[in-house]
Short mmCIF file of C-alpha atoms and ligand atoms in Angstrom, two decimals:
data_model
loop_
_atom_site.label_atom_id
_atom_site.label_comp_id
_atom_site.label_asym_id
_atom_site.label_seq_id
_atom_site.Cartn_x
_atom_site.Cartn_y
_atom_site.Cartn_z
CA MET B 1 130.69 104.50 84.55
CA LEU B 2 127.42 103.75 82.77
CA VAL B 3 125.31 100.72 83.71
CA ARG B 4 121.91 99.50 82.41
CA LEU B 5 119.37 97.44 84.29
CA HIS B 6 115.79 96.37 83.68
CA THR B 7 112.68 97.05 85.68
CA THR B 8 108.99 97.45 84.96
CA GLN B 9 105.99 99.79 85.11
CA PRO B 10 102.72 98.06 86.12
CA VAL B 11 99.70 99.14 84.02
CA SER B 12 96.09 98.03 84.41
CA LEU B 13 96.41 94.59 82.87
CA SER B 14 100.10 93.95 82.40
CA HIS B 15 103.63 95.29 82.92
CA VAL B 16 105.63 97.44 80.52
CA ALA B 17 109.42 97.07 80.30
CA VAL B 18 111.46 100.00 81.65
CA THR B 19 115.24 100.33 81.26
CA LEU B 20 117.15 102.31 83.86
CA GLU B 21 120.48 103.85 82.86
CA VAL B 22 122.77 104.99 85.67
CA ASN B 23 125.83 107.10 84.93
CA ILE B 24 128.35 108.57 87.31
CA SER B 25 130.50 111.39 85.99
CA LYS B 26 132.25 114.59 87.09
CA GLY B 27 130.00 117.06 88.82
CA ILE B 28 127.57 117.10 91.73
CA ARG B 29 124.02 116.06 92.69
CA LEU B 30 121.67 113.30 91.63
CA HIS B 31 119.51 113.89 88.54
CA LEU B 32 116.32 112.00 87.63
CA LEU B 33 115.43 111.96 83.93
CA GLY B 34 112.88 110.19 81.74
CA ASN B 35 109.27 111.31 82.38
CA THR B 36 109.23 110.51 86.09
CA HIS B 37 106.40 111.15 88.54
CA SER B 38 107.10 113.20 91.69
CA SER B 39 106.94 109.95 93.74
CA LEU B 40 110.39 109.10 92.36
CA ARG B 41 111.86 112.08 94.20
CA GLU B 42 110.86 110.27 97.39
CA SER B 43 112.59 107.15 96.06
CA LYS B 44 115.75 109.22 95.69
CA GLN B 45 115.62 110.18 99.39
CA ARG B 46 114.90 106.60 100.49
CA VAL B 47 117.75 105.16 98.43
CA TYR B 48 120.19 107.76 99.81
CA THR B 49 119.19 107.02 103.41
CA VAL B 50 119.27 103.23 102.98
CA LEU B 51 122.70 103.21 101.32
CA LYS B 52 124.13 105.51 103.98
CA ARG B 53 122.61 103.48 106.82
CA ASN B 54 123.99 100.25 105.38
CA LYS B 55 127.51 101.66 105.21
CA TRP B 56 127.66 101.84 101.44
CA HIS B 57 129.59 104.66 99.86
CA TRP B 58 127.41 107.37 98.31
CA PRO B 59 129.10 108.58 95.10
CA GLY B 60 129.92 112.24 95.69
CA GLN B 61 129.77 112.94 91.95
CA ARG B 62 127.14 113.79 89.37
CA THR B 63 124.81 110.74 89.34
CA THR B 64 122.32 110.60 86.46
CA LEU B 65 119.37 108.20 86.46
CA ASN B 66 117.58 107.96 83.11
CA PHE B 67 114.36 105.95 82.69
CA LEU B 68 113.48 104.67 79.20
CA PRO B 69 111.26 104.72 77.18
CA LEU B 70 110.10 108.29 77.57
CA ASP B 71 106.54 107.95 76.24
CA PHE B 72 104.84 107.10 79.55
CA GLN B 73 105.22 108.26 83.11
CA LYS B 74 107.22 106.18 85.62
CA ILE B 75 105.31 106.04 88.89
CA GLY B 76 105.53 103.94 92.06
CA GLY B 77 107.82 102.99 94.92
CA HIS B 78 109.06 99.80 93.25
CA TYR B 79 111.90 101.74 91.53
CA ASP B 80 113.81 101.96 94.88
CA LEU B 81 115.65 98.65 94.52
CA PRO B 82 116.74 99.10 90.87
CA MET B 83 117.90 102.64 91.67
CA ALA B 84 119.95 101.48 94.68
CA LEU B 85 121.51 98.57 92.78
CA GLY B 86 122.18 100.77 89.75
CA ILE B 87 124.05 103.32 91.86
CA LEU B 88 126.10 100.59 93.60
CA CYS B 89 127.07 99.05 90.26
CA ALA B 90 127.82 102.35 88.53
CA SER B 91 130.08 103.36 91.44
CA GLN B 92 131.86 99.99 91.11
CA GLN B 93 130.88 98.76 94.56
CA LEU B 94 129.09 95.74 92.96
CA PRO B 95 129.98 93.67 89.87
CA VAL B 96 127.75 94.33 86.85
CA HIS B 97 127.76 91.00 84.96
CA ARG B 98 124.43 89.75 86.40
CA LEU B 99 122.69 93.11 86.42
CA GLY B 100 121.20 93.08 82.91
CA GLN B 101 119.83 89.51 83.07
CA TYR B 102 116.93 90.09 85.47
CA ILE B 103 113.93 92.30 86.01
CA ILE B 104 114.46 94.08 89.32
CA LEU B 105 111.81 95.77 91.42
CA GLY B 106 111.01 96.41 95.06
CA GLN B 107 110.17 99.17 97.48
CA LEU B 108 112.73 99.80 100.23
CA GLY B 109 112.11 100.60 103.86
CA LEU B 110 114.63 102.85 105.59
CA ASP B 111 116.11 99.81 107.36
CA GLY B 112 116.86 98.23 103.97
CA SER B 113 113.97 95.78 103.98
CA ILE B 114 112.06 95.19 100.72
CA SER B 115 108.24 95.19 100.88
CA PRO B 116 106.52 92.17 99.27
CA SER B 117 105.68 93.02 95.66
CA GLN B 118 102.23 92.62 94.18
CA ASP B 119 101.31 91.70 90.63
CA MET B 120 104.28 89.38 90.14
CA TYR B 121 102.50 87.20 87.57
CA ASN B 122 102.64 90.04 85.04
CA ALA B 123 106.26 90.82 85.93
CA LEU B 124 107.20 87.20 85.20
CA VAL B 125 105.28 87.28 81.92
CA LEU B 126 107.27 90.36 80.94
CA ALA B 127 110.57 88.74 82.00
CA LYS B 128 109.72 85.75 79.80
CA GLN B 129 108.75 87.93 76.84
CA THR B 130 111.95 89.96 77.08
CA ASN B 131 114.19 86.87 77.48
CA LYS B 132 115.32 87.62 80.99
CA LYS B 133 116.46 84.89 83.36
CA GLY B 134 113.96 85.86 86.03
CA VAL B 135 112.75 88.48 88.50
CA VAL B 136 114.58 89.80 91.58
CA THR B 137 112.16 91.05 94.23
CA ASN B 138 110.41 90.11 97.47
CA PHE B 139 107.62 87.79 96.35
CA SER B 140 104.58 87.64 98.58
CA ARG B 141 104.71 84.32 100.37
CA ALA B 142 101.21 83.19 99.40
CA THR B 143 101.81 83.49 95.67
CA TYR B 144 105.50 82.46 95.45
CA HIS B 145 104.88 78.72 95.12
CA HIS B 146 101.97 79.16 92.70
CA LEU B 147 104.22 81.29 90.47
CA ARG B 148 107.01 78.73 90.72
CA ARG B 149 104.64 76.11 89.36
CA LEU B 150 103.42 78.40 86.54
CA PHE B 151 106.90 79.52 85.46
CA PRO B 152 109.18 76.51 86.01
CA GLU B 153 111.78 77.83 83.54
CA MET B 154 112.16 81.24 85.23
CA GLU B 155 114.28 82.19 88.23
CA LEU B 156 112.26 83.66 91.07
CA CYS B 157 115.00 85.40 93.05
CA GLN B 158 113.46 85.94 96.45
CA VAL B 159 115.22 88.73 98.38
CA SER B 160 113.75 90.43 101.42
CA THR B 161 116.47 93.00 102.14
CA LEU B 162 118.88 95.15 100.14
CA TYR B 163 121.69 93.14 101.73
CA GLU B 164 120.32 89.89 100.23
CA ALA B 165 119.93 91.57 96.84
CA THR B 166 123.51 92.84 96.85
CA ALA B 167 124.75 89.38 97.89
CA PHE B 168 122.93 87.89 94.91
CA PHE B 169 124.45 90.34 92.43
CA ALA B 170 127.90 90.01 94.03
CA ASN B 171 128.20 86.22 94.16
CA GLY B 172 124.89 84.69 93.01
CA THR B 173 123.79 83.44 96.43
CA LEU B 174 120.18 83.61 97.51
CA PRO B 175 118.71 83.02 100.98
CA SER B 176 117.08 79.60 101.48
CA ILE B 177 113.68 79.20 99.81
CA ILE B 178 110.66 79.92 101.93
CA PRO B 179 108.71 76.71 102.72
CA PRO B 180 105.41 76.30 100.86
CA LEU B 181 102.20 77.14 102.64
CA ALA B 182 99.85 74.24 103.19
CA VAL B 183 97.59 74.98 100.24
CA ASN B 184 96.82 72.79 97.28
CA SER B 185 95.72 73.95 93.86
CA GLU B 186 92.03 73.60 94.74
CA ASP B 187 92.22 75.63 97.90
CA LYS B 188 89.52 74.09 100.07
CA THR B 189 89.26 77.15 102.27
CA LEU B 190 87.90 79.16 99.35
CA ILE B 191 84.76 77.05 99.17
CA LYS B 192 84.60 75.85 102.74
CA GLY B 193 81.25 75.67 104.45
CA SER B 194 79.13 75.94 101.34
CA CYS B 195 77.55 72.81 99.95
CA PHE B 196 74.46 72.19 97.85
CA SER B 197 73.34 69.67 100.46
CA ASP B 198 72.62 72.62 102.80
CA VAL B 199 69.53 73.40 100.69
CA SER B 200 66.67 70.93 101.00
CA GLY B 201 64.77 69.90 97.85
CA GLN B 202 64.69 72.27 94.81
CA GLN B 203 65.83 69.48 92.51
CA PRO B 204 64.94 71.22 89.18
CA LEU B 205 66.85 74.34 90.27
CA LYS B 206 69.87 72.33 91.39
CA LYS B 207 69.87 70.45 88.10
CA ALA B 208 69.64 73.71 86.14
CA LEU B 209 72.61 75.11 88.06
CA GLU B 210 74.55 71.94 87.32
CA ILE B 211 73.83 72.31 83.58
CA ALA B 212 74.71 76.02 83.69
CA ALA B 213 78.01 75.24 85.42
CA ALA B 214 78.90 72.48 82.96
CA GLY B 215 78.27 74.44 79.77
CA GLY B 216 78.72 78.05 80.94
CA HIS B 217 75.09 79.01 80.25
CA HIS B 218 73.22 82.08 81.49
CA LEU B 219 70.38 81.28 83.87
CA MET B 220 67.35 83.08 85.31
CA MET B 221 65.72 81.85 88.51
CA ILE B 222 62.22 83.13 89.23
CA GLY B 223 60.61 82.26 92.53
CA PRO B 224 59.22 83.63 95.78
CA PRO B 225 61.61 84.82 98.49
CA GLY B 226 63.07 82.14 100.73
CA VAL B 227 63.01 79.19 98.35
CA GLY B 228 66.81 79.00 98.26
CA LYS B 229 67.70 80.94 95.08
CA THR B 230 70.34 83.09 96.76
CA MET B 231 71.56 80.24 98.96
CA LEU B 232 72.15 78.03 95.94
CA ALA B 233 73.75 80.80 93.89
CA SER B 234 76.18 81.54 96.72
CA ARG B 235 77.10 77.84 96.78
CA LEU B 236 77.64 77.70 93.03
CA GLY B 237 81.41 78.04 93.50
CA SER B 238 81.44 74.56 95.01
CA ILE B 239 80.33 72.92 91.75
CA LEU B 240 82.04 75.11 89.13
CA PRO B 241 84.68 73.55 86.86
CA PRO B 242 88.15 75.14 86.53
CA ILE B 243 88.57 78.29 84.40
CA ASN B 244 88.75 77.51 80.68
CA PRO B 245 92.40 77.30 79.60
CA PHE B 246 92.12 80.05 76.96
CA GLN B 247 90.88 82.45 79.65
CA THR B 248 93.45 81.67 82.33
CA HIS B 249 96.15 84.11 81.20
CA PRO B 250 94.00 87.29 81.15
CA ILE B 251 92.42 86.32 84.47
CA ARG B 252 95.75 85.71 86.17
CA ALA B 253 97.03 88.99 84.76
CA MET B 254 93.98 90.81 86.09
CA PHE B 255 94.07 89.33 89.59
CA SER B 256 97.77 89.11 90.30
CA SER B 257 97.67 92.54 91.97
CA ASN B 258 94.61 91.73 94.05
CA GLU B 259 94.07 90.54 97.56
CA GLU B 260 95.80 87.31 98.37
CA HIS B 261 92.87 84.90 98.27
CA GLU B 262 91.62 86.34 94.97
CA CYS B 263 95.10 86.14 93.55
CA ILE B 264 95.55 82.53 94.64
CA ALA B 265 92.15 81.59 93.18
CA ALA B 266 93.15 83.15 89.84
CA LEU B 267 96.60 81.56 89.83
CA SER B 268 95.06 78.15 90.58
CA GLY B 269 92.32 78.54 87.94
CA ILE B 270 89.42 78.57 90.42
CA ARG B 271 86.24 80.26 89.19
CA ARG B 272 84.67 82.88 91.40
CA VAL B 273 81.08 83.86 92.01
CA GLU B 274 80.58 87.61 92.39
CA LEU B 275 77.39 89.18 93.70
CA ILE B 276 76.81 92.52 92.03
CA ASP B 277 75.76 95.42 94.21
CA ARG B 278 72.86 97.22 92.55
CA ASN B 279 74.20 100.58 93.71
CA LEU B 280 77.25 100.28 91.49
CA THR B 281 77.29 102.81 88.70
CA LYS B 282 77.67 101.81 85.09
CA ARG B 283 81.25 103.10 85.19
CA GLU B 284 82.17 101.08 88.25
CA LEU B 285 80.62 98.01 86.70
CA PHE B 286 82.24 98.28 83.28
CA GLY B 287 85.32 100.37 84.12
CA SER B 288 86.97 103.17 82.20
CA MET B 289 88.80 101.03 79.68
CA SER B 290 87.19 100.87 76.26
CA ASN B 291 84.91 97.84 76.04
CA GLU B 292 86.26 96.89 72.64
CA HIS B 293 89.82 96.96 73.88
CA ILE B 294 89.28 94.88 76.97
CA LYS B 295 87.06 92.41 75.14
CA ALA B 296 89.75 91.85 72.52
CA TRP B 297 92.28 91.46 75.28
CA LEU B 298 90.17 88.92 77.14
CA MET B 299 89.28 86.93 74.03
CA GLU B 300 92.75 86.78 72.53
CA GLU B 301 94.25 83.30 72.57
CA ASP B 302 97.55 82.94 74.39
CA ASP B 303 99.55 82.23 71.24
CA HIS B 304 98.35 85.35 69.45
CA ARG B 305 98.79 87.69 72.39
CA LYS B 306 100.56 90.86 71.47
CA SER B 307 103.58 91.45 73.67
CA GLU B 308 103.26 95.23 73.39
CA TYR B 309 100.62 96.84 75.55
CA PRO B 310 99.25 100.26 74.63
CA THR B 311 100.59 102.52 77.31
CA GLY B 312 97.70 104.93 76.80
CA GLN B 313 95.76 102.51 79.03
CA LEU B 314 98.16 103.13 81.93
CA SER B 315 95.70 104.35 84.51
CA LYS B 316 92.47 102.91 83.12
CA LYS B 317 90.33 100.85 85.46
CA VAL B 318 88.85 97.44 84.79
CA GLY B 319 85.22 97.23 85.90
CA VAL B 320 83.64 94.64 88.18
CA PHE B 321 82.02 92.95 85.20
CA TYR B 322 85.28 92.18 83.42
CA ARG B 323 86.95 91.28 86.69
CA SER B 324 84.43 88.44 86.90
CA SER B 325 85.41 86.97 83.54
CA GLY B 326 85.90 83.26 83.68
CA GLY B 327 83.59 83.21 86.69
CA VAL B 328 79.99 83.91 87.53
CA LEU B 329 78.19 87.18 88.06
CA PHE B 330 75.10 86.89 90.24
CA LEU B 331 72.41 89.57 90.16
CA ASP B 332 69.89 89.03 92.93
CA GLU B 333 66.48 90.72 92.56
CA PHE B 334 67.25 91.51 88.98
CA SER B 335 64.17 93.74 88.62
CA SER B 336 65.70 96.36 90.93
CA TYR B 337 68.79 97.05 88.78
CA PRO B 338 68.89 100.33 86.86
CA ILE B 339 67.89 100.00 83.21
CA LYS B 340 71.21 101.54 82.02
CA VAL B 341 73.18 98.82 83.76
CA VAL B 342 70.89 96.08 82.47
CA ASP B 343 71.18 97.30 78.86
CA GLN B 344 74.96 97.23 78.97
CA LEU B 345 74.93 93.88 80.71
CA LEU B 346 72.75 92.37 77.99
CA GLN B 347 75.19 93.50 75.31
CA GLN B 348 78.08 91.86 77.15
CA MET B 349 76.18 88.62 77.79
CA ASP B 350 76.52 87.67 74.11
CA HIS B 351 80.27 87.09 74.46
CA HIS B 352 79.96 84.57 77.30
CA LEU B 353 83.20 85.76 78.90
CA VAL B 354 81.26 85.96 82.14
CA GLN B 355 78.46 83.63 83.08
CA VAL B 356 75.43 85.54 84.32
CA ILE B 357 72.98 84.13 86.87
CA LEU B 358 69.89 86.24 87.57
CA ALA B 359 67.25 85.86 90.26
CA MET B 360 63.94 87.64 90.77
CA ASN B 361 60.68 87.29 92.63
CA PRO B 362 57.57 86.27 90.68
CA CYS B 363 55.84 89.58 91.50
CA PRO B 364 56.55 92.80 93.45
CA CYS B 365 55.06 91.50 96.71
CA GLY B 366 56.74 88.13 96.23
CA ASN B 367 53.68 86.15 97.32
CA PHE B 368 52.55 85.07 93.93
CA ASN B 369 51.87 81.32 94.06
CA HIS B 370 52.53 81.20 97.80
CA PRO B 371 50.72 78.23 99.37
CA GLN B 372 49.26 80.31 102.23
CA LYS B 373 49.61 83.98 101.38
CA ALA B 374 47.72 85.72 98.60
CA CYS B 375 49.37 87.98 96.06
CA ARG B 376 48.17 91.57 96.42
CA CYS B 377 49.74 93.02 93.31
CA SER B 378 47.57 94.93 90.90
CA ALA B 379 47.55 94.14 87.21
CA SER B 380 49.46 97.31 86.39
CA ALA B 381 52.10 96.59 89.06
CA LEU B 382 52.61 93.13 87.61
CA ASN B 383 52.73 94.61 84.14
CA ASN B 384 55.48 97.07 85.11
CA TYR B 385 57.36 94.34 86.91
CA GLN B 386 57.35 92.05 83.92
CA LYS B 387 58.57 94.83 81.66
CA LYS B 388 61.99 94.38 83.25
CA LEU B 389 62.21 90.99 81.63
CA THR B 390 62.39 92.33 78.10
CA ALA B 391 62.45 90.26 74.94
CA ALA B 392 66.14 91.10 74.56
CA CYS B 393 66.77 89.72 78.01
CA LYS B 394 64.73 86.55 77.50
CA ASP B 395 66.53 85.98 74.23
CA ARG B 396 69.92 85.92 75.96
CA LEU B 397 68.91 83.67 78.83
CA ASP B 398 69.78 80.09 78.01
CA MET B 399 67.56 78.79 80.79
CA THR B 400 64.68 80.16 82.84
CA ILE B 401 63.61 78.20 85.90
CA TYR B 402 60.47 78.87 87.93
CA THR B 403 60.75 77.65 91.49
CA GLN B 404 58.09 77.17 94.12
CA TYR B 405 57.92 76.47 97.81
CA GLU B 406 58.71 72.93 98.71
CA LEU B 407 57.88 71.11 101.89
CA TRP B 408 60.90 70.28 103.94
CA THR B 409 62.07 66.69 103.50
CA ASP B 410 64.56 64.67 105.47
CA GLU B 411 65.78 63.01 102.28
CA LEU B 412 69.53 62.85 101.92
CA GLN B 413 70.68 65.79 99.77
CA GLU B 414 73.36 65.35 97.16
CA ALA B 415 76.68 66.97 98.15
CA SER B 416 78.41 69.54 95.96
CA SER B 417 81.39 67.22 95.44
CA GLU B 418 79.19 64.65 93.66
CA ILE B 419 77.63 67.30 91.41
CA LYS B 420 81.05 68.78 90.72
CA SER B 421 82.45 65.45 89.56
CA ARG B 422 79.71 65.25 86.88
CA VAL B 423 80.25 68.89 85.90
CA LYS B 424 83.99 68.41 85.63
CA LYS B 425 83.59 65.33 83.45
CA ALA B 426 81.32 67.21 81.03
CA TRP B 427 83.68 70.22 81.10
CA LYS B 428 86.67 68.02 80.34
CA SER B 429 85.04 66.50 77.28
CA GLN B 430 84.28 70.04 76.00
CA MET B 431 87.89 71.14 76.55
CA GLU B 432 89.23 68.09 74.73
CA ARG B 433 86.81 68.59 71.84
CA GLN B 434 86.82 72.36 71.35
CA GLY B 435 88.94 74.09 74.02
CA ARG B 436 86.04 76.16 75.36
CA GLN B 437 82.60 75.69 76.89
CA ASN B 438 79.57 75.05 74.69
CA ALA B 439 78.01 78.45 75.44
CA GLN B 440 81.16 80.13 74.08
CA LEU B 441 80.97 78.47 70.66
CA SER B 442 79.81 80.15 67.46
CA THR B 443 76.87 78.69 65.52
CA ALA B 444 79.18 77.22 62.89
CA ALA B 445 81.35 75.55 65.51
CA LEU B 446 78.27 74.22 67.30
CA GLU B 447 76.91 72.65 64.11
CA GLY B 448 80.19 70.77 63.85
CA VAL B 449 80.33 69.49 67.42
CA CYS B 450 76.66 68.52 67.81
CA ARG B 451 77.01 65.64 65.31
CA MET B 452 73.25 65.42 64.86
CA LYS B 453 71.50 63.00 62.53
CA LYS B 454 69.40 64.41 59.69
CA SER B 455 66.20 63.53 61.54
CA SER B 456 67.38 65.45 64.62
CA TRP B 457 68.22 68.49 62.51
CA ARG B 458 64.73 68.29 61.01
CA TYR B 459 63.23 68.17 64.49
CA PHE B 460 65.43 71.06 65.63
CA HIS B 461 64.43 73.30 62.71
CA GLN B 462 60.76 72.36 63.09
CA GLU B 463 60.79 73.34 66.78
CA CYS B 464 62.69 76.57 66.11
CA ALA B 465 60.22 77.57 63.41
CA GLY B 466 57.29 76.61 65.61
CA GLN B 467 58.56 78.67 68.57
CA LYS B 468 59.69 81.53 66.28
CA LEU B 469 63.17 81.42 67.82
CA SER B 470 65.65 84.13 66.86
CA ILE B 471 69.06 83.17 65.48
CA ARG B 472 70.58 83.94 68.88
CA ALA B 473 68.05 81.75 70.65
CA GLN B 474 68.66 78.92 68.17
CA GLN B 475 72.37 79.08 68.87
CA SER B 476 71.74 79.03 72.61
CA LEU B 477 69.36 76.06 72.20
CA LEU B 478 71.98 74.14 70.26
CA ALA B 479 74.66 74.87 72.87
CA LEU B 480 72.34 73.83 75.68
CA SER B 481 71.46 70.57 73.89
CA ARG B 482 75.18 69.86 73.47
CA THR B 483 75.74 70.39 77.23
CA LEU B 484 72.89 68.02 78.10
CA ALA B 485 74.48 65.39 75.83
CA ASP B 486 77.89 66.02 77.43
CA LEU B 487 76.47 65.55 80.92
CA LYS B 488 75.07 62.19 79.84
CA GLY B 489 78.31 61.27 78.09
CA ASP B 490 76.61 61.04 74.65
CA LYS B 491 78.76 61.56 71.57
CA SER B 492 76.00 63.15 69.49
CA VAL B 493 72.98 65.33 70.19
CA ASN B 494 69.57 63.67 69.67
CA ASN B 495 65.90 64.62 69.81
CA SER B 496 65.59 64.04 73.55
CA HIS B 497 68.42 66.49 74.30
CA ILE B 498 66.77 69.12 72.10
CA LYS B 499 63.42 68.54 73.77
CA SER B 500 64.91 68.91 77.25
CA ALA B 501 66.79 72.03 76.20
CA LEU B 502 63.57 73.54 74.88
CA GLY B 503 61.96 72.78 78.22
CA LEU B 504 64.72 74.70 80.00
CA ARG B 505 64.11 77.71 77.76
CA LEU B 506 60.59 77.69 79.17
CA ASN B 507 59.84 81.27 78.18
CA ASP B 508 60.08 80.29 74.53
CA ARG B 509 57.99 77.18 74.68
CA SER B 510 54.89 78.47 76.39
CA SER B 511 53.03 81.12 74.49
CA MET B 512 52.06 82.57 77.85
CA SER B 513 54.67 82.67 80.58
CA PRO B 514 53.59 82.23 84.17
CA LEU B 515 54.07 85.94 84.76
CA GLU B 516 51.75 86.82 81.93
CA GLU B 517 49.36 84.21 83.18
CA ALA B 518 49.46 85.82 86.58
CA ARG B 519 48.80 89.25 85.15
CA GLU B 520 45.77 88.09 83.25
CA THR B 521 44.37 86.24 86.23
CA ASN B 522 45.02 89.09 88.62
CA SER B 523 43.38 91.58 86.35
CA GLU B 524 40.14 89.62 86.38
CA GLN B 525 40.07 88.51 89.96
CA ARG B 526 42.66 88.46 92.67
CA ILE B 527 42.96 84.78 93.26
CA LYS B 528 45.82 82.48 93.69
CA VAL B 529 46.72 80.51 90.58
CA ASN B 530 49.06 77.64 90.23
CA LEU B 531 52.12 77.99 88.10
CA GLY B 532 52.05 75.28 85.51
CA GLY B 533 55.60 75.74 84.44
CA GLY B 534 56.89 72.25 85.00
CA ILE B 535 60.16 71.50 83.28
CA GLU B 536 61.40 68.34 81.75
CA LEU B 537 64.91 67.49 82.60
CA ASN B 538 65.23 63.89 81.47
CA ALA B 539 67.99 63.58 83.99
ZN1 ZN Y 1 52.39 89.94 94.22
#
């Protein structure tokens, strides 16, 4: 008898449909066909042992298992369950009428238990695309209820042993549903113990981070060590809005095979903050998948998503950079990153799939502008240091904030929850208006949503001409102005928003940046100068 059932092959960012044909005919031995990896020979042994142990009859005839399509290799232990069920159905020990309606996968233990399957989001997406009723497997407990919520129309057939799976295919009964874990969609444990109120003072920096979070803007923080740059960046997760709806699908697809807390964060739409290790190579950072391919995949809107996935990408890796999409990438001590990595990073910053937050010291020794200590850097050292902040880099930074030491105050600090409520409000108005954050809009789209009066446009163009802003910088300025208006709840962008936005792009406004100022001063005499880079926030 010939039976057909459906299973799947996980690839880097999705699942590909695999059909398994099982035929029992005259002859001997079990034959595996269809471009299978050697790991499937182990599956054969496991399935034999499990069926024998569970008192099923092993067909003593020629059993042929054929995996389709043939154009990619079938690899992994998850073919155990479909193979076992296929053999039982083909040897008429189980009825076949339900077999073709589900995607089946699961790795068997010798006692007949099924290991919890990873990457079930993508399996459910595939089941939906191929008009199946659902997926039969052992879902990991942490993600089961999140997936239930995301796919209400699909059947999530939870089976933890081969016995339960055979019972389901024999008479449609499933074991009772596992109770939900006590987690809500905004899992508090993910951001526990990190609040902006832990950092005293630094109001301009906190405000800049709030603006960056609301509009998805890139930010550079320059300041001496110990002023709270890293502390605040690590607490950024507590004020970030949810992931933009158009990005949720690729992010869920990417993280559904990850560790549980990462997977839950992705399934619930929580943005993550990732600190990049400067020892990572360019390949580790950007992966082995072609940048063009992954970018197109990440940018594609849900409705236009192609159901077919190029199987040539089967074993390609996604780099740390792309794994942060929808979230924040934090590069501490930016000046110490290799130039190759920085160059590639700058290219990717244009697309605003990942928000980039950079931090660096004002000079190599870090004492520049310290109230007590004197900076001992030579002019040439400062010169080399500043070279890292190239024009291309400055151009892509929506905001640059210079911080200084602040005396400790016992003033009550604003909690992250209060900042987050403002950020979320501004984010919501952007989603309702344009479906993405301001930083992700094209110039043409920005012109439409800014709703500026003629006089404001005149002011904008005057300032841009005066500061000699590039087209890219003008676009960033417009997006930043729109975010400032959104945070205030204003319908249209006016002169004051543009002025504040210009202030936040400090490196454009002042003809001489504080670093250059420092270099000039240090070259003449080694004295301490005061950074005059005050910013206007109009907040
Ligand atoms: Zn120094």
